[in-house]
Amino acid sequence: MDQINKLLWKDRWDLNYKHHYQGEIHLPAETKDFHPWFPEFLFPVWRKLNKNDDVLEIGCGTGNKIETVFSKVNSIKGMDISESAVNVAKERFKACSDVSFDFNTSISGNYDLIYCLSVFQHIPKEFTKEYIKSAFDCLKSGGALFFNVIYGVSSMNYAIITTAEKCEPTIEFLEEEIKSYCREAGFTDISLFDYVSRGYMVICKKP
């Protein structure tokens, strides 16, 4: 992937967090119940997370979904293309020893679960394809990739972002298109669920 392209998107999302999410800096991490999509879609197809599991969230933002996971697993790492978001997350979770954050554009490590929720509709498709492939490579045997995509929306807006905008473009995926990304990455066990007539929940299990 073109590194210059990724740096442009880093700037785009840094701008977003600086101007629209700064209030979250002062929200310390709390222990919360699982995000509802985990028990509704992931656990029935894969299994419930436990204290032996190592987890990665792609596109962690300021850590809102990590709040629903970190107390239930061995370790969790959040990564995001926005350095501004990662800095906020680090401050919020500074008292949590088993939580780490990384400002990065690529995945590394070895995980039982990698998840990415409400992210792929906001980034170029070539990023999504790369992240799915990297997730396969970084999952342990028997691990799972869990993510969602949306459909029925307008095409991506590549307009220049200003400080007055909230830079959240929307990009849609067809069912066969997202399945092909998963197959090309190496996944053969792919579960896809339509939810609320606006998107797909996807669970891919590594042999």
Short mmCIF file of N, CA and C in Angstrom, two decimals, residues 71-176:
data_model
loop_
_atom_site.label_atom_id
_atom_site.label_comp_id
_atom_site.label_asym_id
_atom_site.label_seq_id
_atom_site.Cartn_x
_atom_site.Cartn_y
_atom_site.Cartn_z
N SER A 71 -11.12 -6.05 30.67
CA SER A 71 -11.12 -6.73 31.97
C SER A 71 -11.42 -8.22 31.87
N LYS A 72 -11.73 -8.69 30.66
CA LYS A 72 -12.18 -10.07 30.48
C LYS A 72 -11.15 -10.93 29.76
N VAL A 73 -10.01 -10.35 29.36
CA VAL A 73 -9.01 -11.09 28.57
C VAL A 73 -7.63 -10.95 29.20
N ASN A 74 -6.68 -11.70 28.67
CA ASN A 74 -5.31 -11.63 29.18
C ASN A 74 -4.65 -10.30 28.84
N SER A 75 -4.78 -9.89 27.58
CA SER A 75 -4.22 -8.61 27.15
C SER A 75 -4.99 -8.12 25.94
N ILE A 76 -4.99 -6.82 25.75
CA ILE A 76 -5.62 -6.24 24.57
C ILE A 76 -4.78 -5.06 24.10
N LYS A 77 -4.62 -4.98 22.80
CA LYS A 77 -3.88 -3.88 22.18
C LYS A 77 -4.82 -3.15 21.23
N GLY A 78 -4.77 -1.83 21.28
CA GLY A 78 -5.53 -1.02 20.34
C GLY A 78 -4.59 -0.32 19.40
N MET A 79 -4.90 -0.33 18.12
CA MET A 79 -4.09 0.39 17.15
C MET A 79 -4.98 1.32 16.34
N ASP A 80 -4.43 2.44 15.94
CA ASP A 80 -5.20 3.40 15.16
C ASP A 80 -4.25 4.20 14.28
N ILE A 81 -4.76 4.62 13.14
CA ILE A 81 -3.97 5.41 12.21
C ILE A 81 -3.79 6.84 12.70
N SER A 82 -4.63 7.26 13.67
CA SER A 82 -4.58 8.61 14.20
C SER A 82 -3.76 8.67 15.48
N GLU A 83 -2.67 9.40 15.45
CA GLU A 83 -1.85 9.58 16.64
C GLU A 83 -2.61 10.34 17.72
N SER A 84 -3.47 11.27 17.33
CA SER A 84 -4.27 12.01 18.29
C SER A 84 -5.18 11.08 19.08
N ALA A 85 -5.84 10.14 18.39
CA ALA A 85 -6.72 9.19 19.05
C ALA A 85 -5.95 8.30 20.01
N VAL A 86 -4.80 7.81 19.57
CA VAL A 86 -3.99 6.92 20.41
C VAL A 86 -3.52 7.64 21.67
N ASN A 87 -3.16 8.89 21.55
CA ASN A 87 -2.71 9.63 22.72
C ASN A 87 -3.83 9.79 23.74
N VAL A 88 -5.05 10.01 23.27
CA VAL A 88 -6.20 10.09 24.18
C VAL A 88 -6.42 8.74 24.86
N ALA A 89 -6.36 7.66 24.08
CA ALA A 89 -6.58 6.32 24.63
C ALA A 89 -5.53 5.98 25.68
N LYS A 90 -4.28 6.30 25.41
CA LYS A 90 -3.22 6.01 26.37
C LYS A 90 -3.48 6.72 27.70
N GLU A 91 -3.93 7.94 27.64
CA GLU A 91 -4.22 8.69 28.86
C GLU A 91 -5.38 8.06 29.61
N ARG A 92 -6.41 7.65 28.89
CA ARG A 92 -7.60 7.07 29.53
C ARG A 92 -7.29 5.74 30.21
N PHE A 93 -6.38 4.95 29.62
CA PHE A 93 -6.10 3.60 30.12
C PHE A 93 -4.75 3.50 30.84
N LYS A 94 -4.21 4.61 31.28
CA LYS A 94 -2.86 4.60 31.85
C LYS A 94 -2.75 3.75 33.12
N ALA A 95 -3.85 3.49 33.78
CA ALA A 95 -3.81 2.66 35.00
C ALA A 95 -4.05 1.18 34.72
N CYS A 96 -4.21 0.80 33.43
CA CYS A 96 -4.55 -0.59 33.07
C CYS A 96 -3.31 -1.26 32.49
N SER A 97 -2.72 -2.17 33.24
CA SER A 97 -1.43 -2.75 32.86
C SER A 97 -1.50 -3.69 31.66
N ASP A 98 -2.64 -4.29 31.41
CA ASP A 98 -2.76 -5.26 30.33
C ASP A 98 -3.35 -4.66 29.05
N VAL A 99 -3.38 -3.34 28.97
CA VAL A 99 -3.88 -2.64 27.80
C VAL A 99 -2.75 -1.80 27.21
N SER A 100 -2.55 -1.91 25.91
CA SER A 100 -1.53 -1.10 25.24
C SER A 100 -2.11 -0.51 23.96
N PHE A 101 -1.47 0.54 23.50
CA PHE A 101 -1.93 1.22 22.29
C PHE A 101 -0.76 1.52 21.38
N ASP A 102 -1.05 1.53 20.07
CA ASP A 102 0.00 1.72 19.09
C ASP A 102 -0.53 2.60 17.98
N PHE A 103 0.16 3.71 17.73
CA PHE A 103 -0.12 4.52 16.55
C PHE A 103 0.61 3.85 15.39
N ASN A 104 -0.15 3.21 14.52
CA ASN A 104 0.47 2.43 13.45
C ASN A 104 -0.50 2.28 12.30
N THR A 105 0.03 1.94 11.15
CA THR A 105 -0.80 1.69 9.98
C THR A 105 -0.77 0.23 9.55
N SER A 106 -0.06 -0.61 10.31
CA SER A 106 0.01 -2.03 9.96
C SER A 106 -0.06 -2.88 11.22
N ILE A 107 -0.45 -4.14 11.06
CA ILE A 107 -0.69 -5.05 12.18
C ILE A 107 0.55 -5.91 12.41
N SER A 108 0.86 -6.15 13.67
CA SER A 108 1.90 -7.11 14.04
C SER A 108 1.48 -7.78 15.34
N GLY A 109 2.07 -8.94 15.62
CA GLY A 109 1.75 -9.65 16.86
C GLY A 109 1.08 -10.98 16.59
N ASN A 110 0.52 -11.58 17.64
CA ASN A 110 -0.09 -12.90 17.56
C ASN A 110 -1.30 -12.91 18.50
N TYR A 111 -2.50 -13.08 17.95
CA TYR A 111 -3.73 -12.84 18.71
C TYR A 111 -4.74 -13.98 18.56
N ASP A 112 -5.57 -14.10 19.59
CA ASP A 112 -6.70 -15.04 19.54
C ASP A 112 -7.88 -14.40 18.83
N LEU A 113 -8.06 -13.11 19.01
CA LEU A 113 -9.14 -12.38 18.35
C LEU A 113 -8.63 -11.04 17.86
N ILE A 114 -8.98 -10.72 16.63
CA ILE A 114 -8.78 -9.39 16.09
C ILE A 114 -10.15 -8.87 15.68
N TYR A 115 -10.50 -7.69 16.14
CA TYR A 115 -11.80 -7.14 15.75
C TYR A 115 -11.65 -5.71 15.26
N CYS A 116 -12.63 -5.30 14.44
CA CYS A 116 -12.61 -3.97 13.82
C CYS A 116 -14.06 -3.58 13.55
N LEU A 117 -14.62 -2.75 14.42
CA LEU A 117 -16.05 -2.44 14.36
C LEU A 117 -16.27 -0.97 14.03
N SER A 118 -17.12 -0.75 13.04
CA SER A 118 -17.49 0.60 12.59
C SER A 118 -16.27 1.39 12.13
N VAL A 119 -15.40 0.73 11.39
CA VAL A 119 -14.17 1.36 10.89
C VAL A 119 -14.07 1.26 9.38
N PHE A 120 -14.31 0.08 8.81
CA PHE A 120 -14.03 -0.12 7.40
C PHE A 120 -14.87 0.76 6.48
N GLN A 121 -16.02 1.25 6.96
CA GLN A 121 -16.81 2.16 6.12
C GLN A 121 -16.21 3.56 6.06
N HIS A 122 -15.14 3.79 6.85
CA HIS A 122 -14.55 5.12 6.93
C HIS A 122 -13.16 5.20 6.31
N ILE A 123 -12.69 4.14 5.68
CA ILE A 123 -11.34 4.15 5.11
C ILE A 123 -11.38 3.56 3.70
N PRO A 124 -10.39 3.86 2.88
CA PRO A 124 -10.39 3.32 1.51
C PRO A 124 -10.39 1.79 1.49
N LYS A 125 -10.97 1.23 0.45
CA LYS A 125 -11.10 -0.23 0.37
C LYS A 125 -9.76 -0.94 0.34
N GLU A 126 -8.73 -0.31 -0.23
CA GLU A 126 -7.44 -0.98 -0.26
C GLU A 126 -6.88 -1.15 1.15
N PHE A 127 -7.23 -0.24 2.08
CA PHE A 127 -6.83 -0.40 3.47
C PHE A 127 -7.52 -1.62 4.07
N THR A 128 -8.83 -1.71 3.83
CA THR A 128 -9.61 -2.82 4.38
C THR A 128 -9.05 -4.16 3.90
N LYS A 129 -8.76 -4.26 2.62
CA LYS A 129 -8.24 -5.50 2.07
C LYS A 129 -6.91 -5.87 2.72
N GLU A 130 -6.05 -4.89 2.92
CA GLU A 130 -4.76 -5.16 3.55
C GLU A 130 -4.92 -5.59 5.00
N TYR A 131 -5.82 -4.93 5.74
CA TYR A 131 -6.01 -5.27 7.14
C TYR A 131 -6.56 -6.69 7.31
N ILE A 132 -7.45 -7.10 6.43
CA ILE A 132 -7.99 -8.46 6.52
C ILE A 132 -6.88 -9.48 6.28
N LYS A 133 -6.02 -9.23 5.29
CA LYS A 133 -4.91 -10.15 5.03
C LYS A 133 -3.94 -10.17 6.20
N SER A 134 -3.59 -9.02 6.73
CA SER A 134 -2.67 -8.96 7.86
C SER A 134 -3.26 -9.64 9.09
N ALA A 135 -4.57 -9.50 9.28
CA ALA A 135 -5.23 -10.15 10.42
C ALA A 135 -5.08 -11.66 10.33
N PHE A 136 -5.28 -12.21 9.14
CA PHE A 136 -5.11 -13.66 8.97
C PHE A 136 -3.70 -14.08 9.39
N ASP A 137 -2.71 -13.33 8.96
CA ASP A 137 -1.32 -13.67 9.26
C ASP A 137 -1.00 -13.58 10.75
N CYS A 138 -1.69 -12.69 11.46
CA CYS A 138 -1.39 -12.44 12.87
C CYS A 138 -2.28 -13.19 13.85
N LEU A 139 -3.25 -13.95 13.35
CA LEU A 139 -4.11 -14.73 14.23
C LEU A 139 -3.45 -16.06 14.60
N LYS A 140 -3.67 -16.48 15.83
CA LYS A 140 -3.27 -17.82 16.24
C LYS A 140 -4.19 -18.83 15.58
N SER A 141 -3.75 -20.08 15.53
CA SER A 141 -4.60 -21.14 15.02
C SER A 141 -5.88 -21.23 15.86
N GLY A 142 -7.02 -21.25 15.20
CA GLY A 142 -8.29 -21.28 15.91
C GLY A 142 -8.81 -19.91 16.26
N GLY A 143 -8.04 -18.86 15.94
CA GLY A 143 -8.46 -17.50 16.26
C GLY A 143 -9.50 -16.99 15.28
N ALA A 144 -10.01 -15.79 15.55
CA ALA A 144 -11.08 -15.23 14.72
C ALA A 144 -10.85 -13.76 14.43
N LEU A 145 -11.30 -13.36 13.25
CA LEU A 145 -11.39 -11.95 12.86
C LEU A 145 -12.86 -11.58 12.86
N PHE A 146 -13.21 -10.48 13.52
CA PHE A 146 -14.60 -10.04 13.66
C PHE A 146 -14.69 -8.59 13.21
N PHE A 147 -15.54 -8.30 12.23
CA PHE A 147 -15.67 -6.93 11.76
C PHE A 147 -17.03 -6.71 11.13
N ASN A 148 -17.35 -5.47 10.84
CA ASN A 148 -18.59 -5.17 10.14
C ASN A 148 -18.32 -4.24 8.98
N VAL A 149 -19.19 -4.30 7.98
CA VAL A 149 -19.19 -3.37 6.86
C VAL A 149 -20.63 -2.95 6.62
N ILE A 150 -20.82 -1.90 5.83
CA ILE A 150 -22.17 -1.42 5.57
C ILE A 150 -22.46 -1.42 4.07
N TYR A 151 -23.75 -1.32 3.75
CA TYR A 151 -24.16 -1.23 2.35
C TYR A 151 -25.32 -0.23 2.26
N GLY A 152 -25.66 0.11 1.03
CA GLY A 152 -26.79 1.01 0.82
C GLY A 152 -26.50 2.45 1.17
N VAL A 153 -25.25 2.88 1.00
CA VAL A 153 -24.88 4.25 1.33
C VAL A 153 -24.23 4.91 0.12
N SER A 154 -23.99 6.19 0.23
CA SER A 154 -23.35 6.91 -0.85
C SER A 154 -21.89 6.50 -0.98
N SER A 155 -21.32 6.73 -2.14
CA SER A 155 -19.92 6.44 -2.36
C SER A 155 -19.04 7.37 -1.53
N MET A 156 -17.78 6.98 -1.38
CA MET A 156 -16.85 7.76 -0.57
C MET A 156 -16.69 9.19 -1.08
N ASN A 157 -16.59 10.11 -0.13
CA ASN A 157 -16.35 11.50 -0.44
C ASN A 157 -14.87 11.80 -0.21
N TYR A 158 -14.14 12.11 -1.28
CA TYR A 158 -12.72 12.40 -1.17
C TYR A 158 -12.46 13.91 -1.04
N ALA A 159 -13.48 14.68 -0.72
CA ALA A 159 -13.32 16.13 -0.63
C ALA A 159 -12.29 16.49 0.44
N ILE A 160 -11.69 17.65 0.25
CA ILE A 160 -10.74 18.14 1.24
C ILE A 160 -11.47 18.38 2.55
N ILE A 161 -10.87 17.94 3.65
CA ILE A 161 -11.48 18.08 4.96
C ILE A 161 -11.08 19.41 5.57
N THR A 162 -12.03 20.12 6.12
CA THR A 162 -11.75 21.36 6.84
C THR A 162 -12.03 21.16 8.31
N THR A 163 -11.63 22.13 9.12
CA THR A 163 -11.85 22.00 10.57
C THR A 163 -13.33 22.02 10.92
N ALA A 164 -14.16 22.46 10.02
CA ALA A 164 -15.59 22.51 10.30
C ALA A 164 -16.28 21.18 10.00
N GLU A 165 -15.58 20.27 9.35
CA GLU A 165 -16.17 18.99 8.96
C GLU A 165 -15.83 17.89 9.94
N LYS A 166 -16.68 16.90 10.00
CA LYS A 166 -16.35 15.67 10.70
C LYS A 166 -16.02 14.65 9.62
N CYS A 167 -14.75 14.30 9.49
CA CYS A 167 -14.30 13.58 8.29
C CYS A 167 -14.61 12.09 8.40
N GLU A 168 -15.86 11.76 8.23
CA GLU A 168 -16.28 10.36 8.27
C GLU A 168 -16.99 10.02 6.97
N PRO A 169 -16.22 9.73 5.92
CA PRO A 169 -16.84 9.31 4.66
C PRO A 169 -17.53 7.96 4.85
N THR A 170 -18.42 7.62 3.98
CA THR A 170 -19.08 6.32 4.05
C THR A 170 -18.80 5.54 2.79
N ILE A 171 -18.49 4.29 2.95
CA ILE A 171 -18.16 3.43 1.81
C ILE A 171 -18.84 2.10 2.01
N GLU A 172 -19.47 1.58 0.96
CA GLU A 172 -20.25 0.36 1.09
C GLU A 172 -19.55 -0.83 0.43
N PHE A 173 -19.93 -2.02 0.88
CA PHE A 173 -19.39 -3.27 0.35
C PHE A 173 -20.54 -4.19 -0.05
N LEU A 174 -20.40 -4.85 -1.17
CA LEU A 174 -21.32 -5.90 -1.55
C LEU A 174 -20.94 -7.18 -0.82
N GLU A 175 -21.91 -8.07 -0.62
CA GLU A 175 -21.66 -9.30 0.12
C GLU A 175 -20.53 -10.12 -0.51
N GLU A 176 -20.58 -10.35 -1.79
CA GLU A 176 -19.57 -11.18 -2.44
C GLU A 176 -18.21 -10.49 -2.43
#
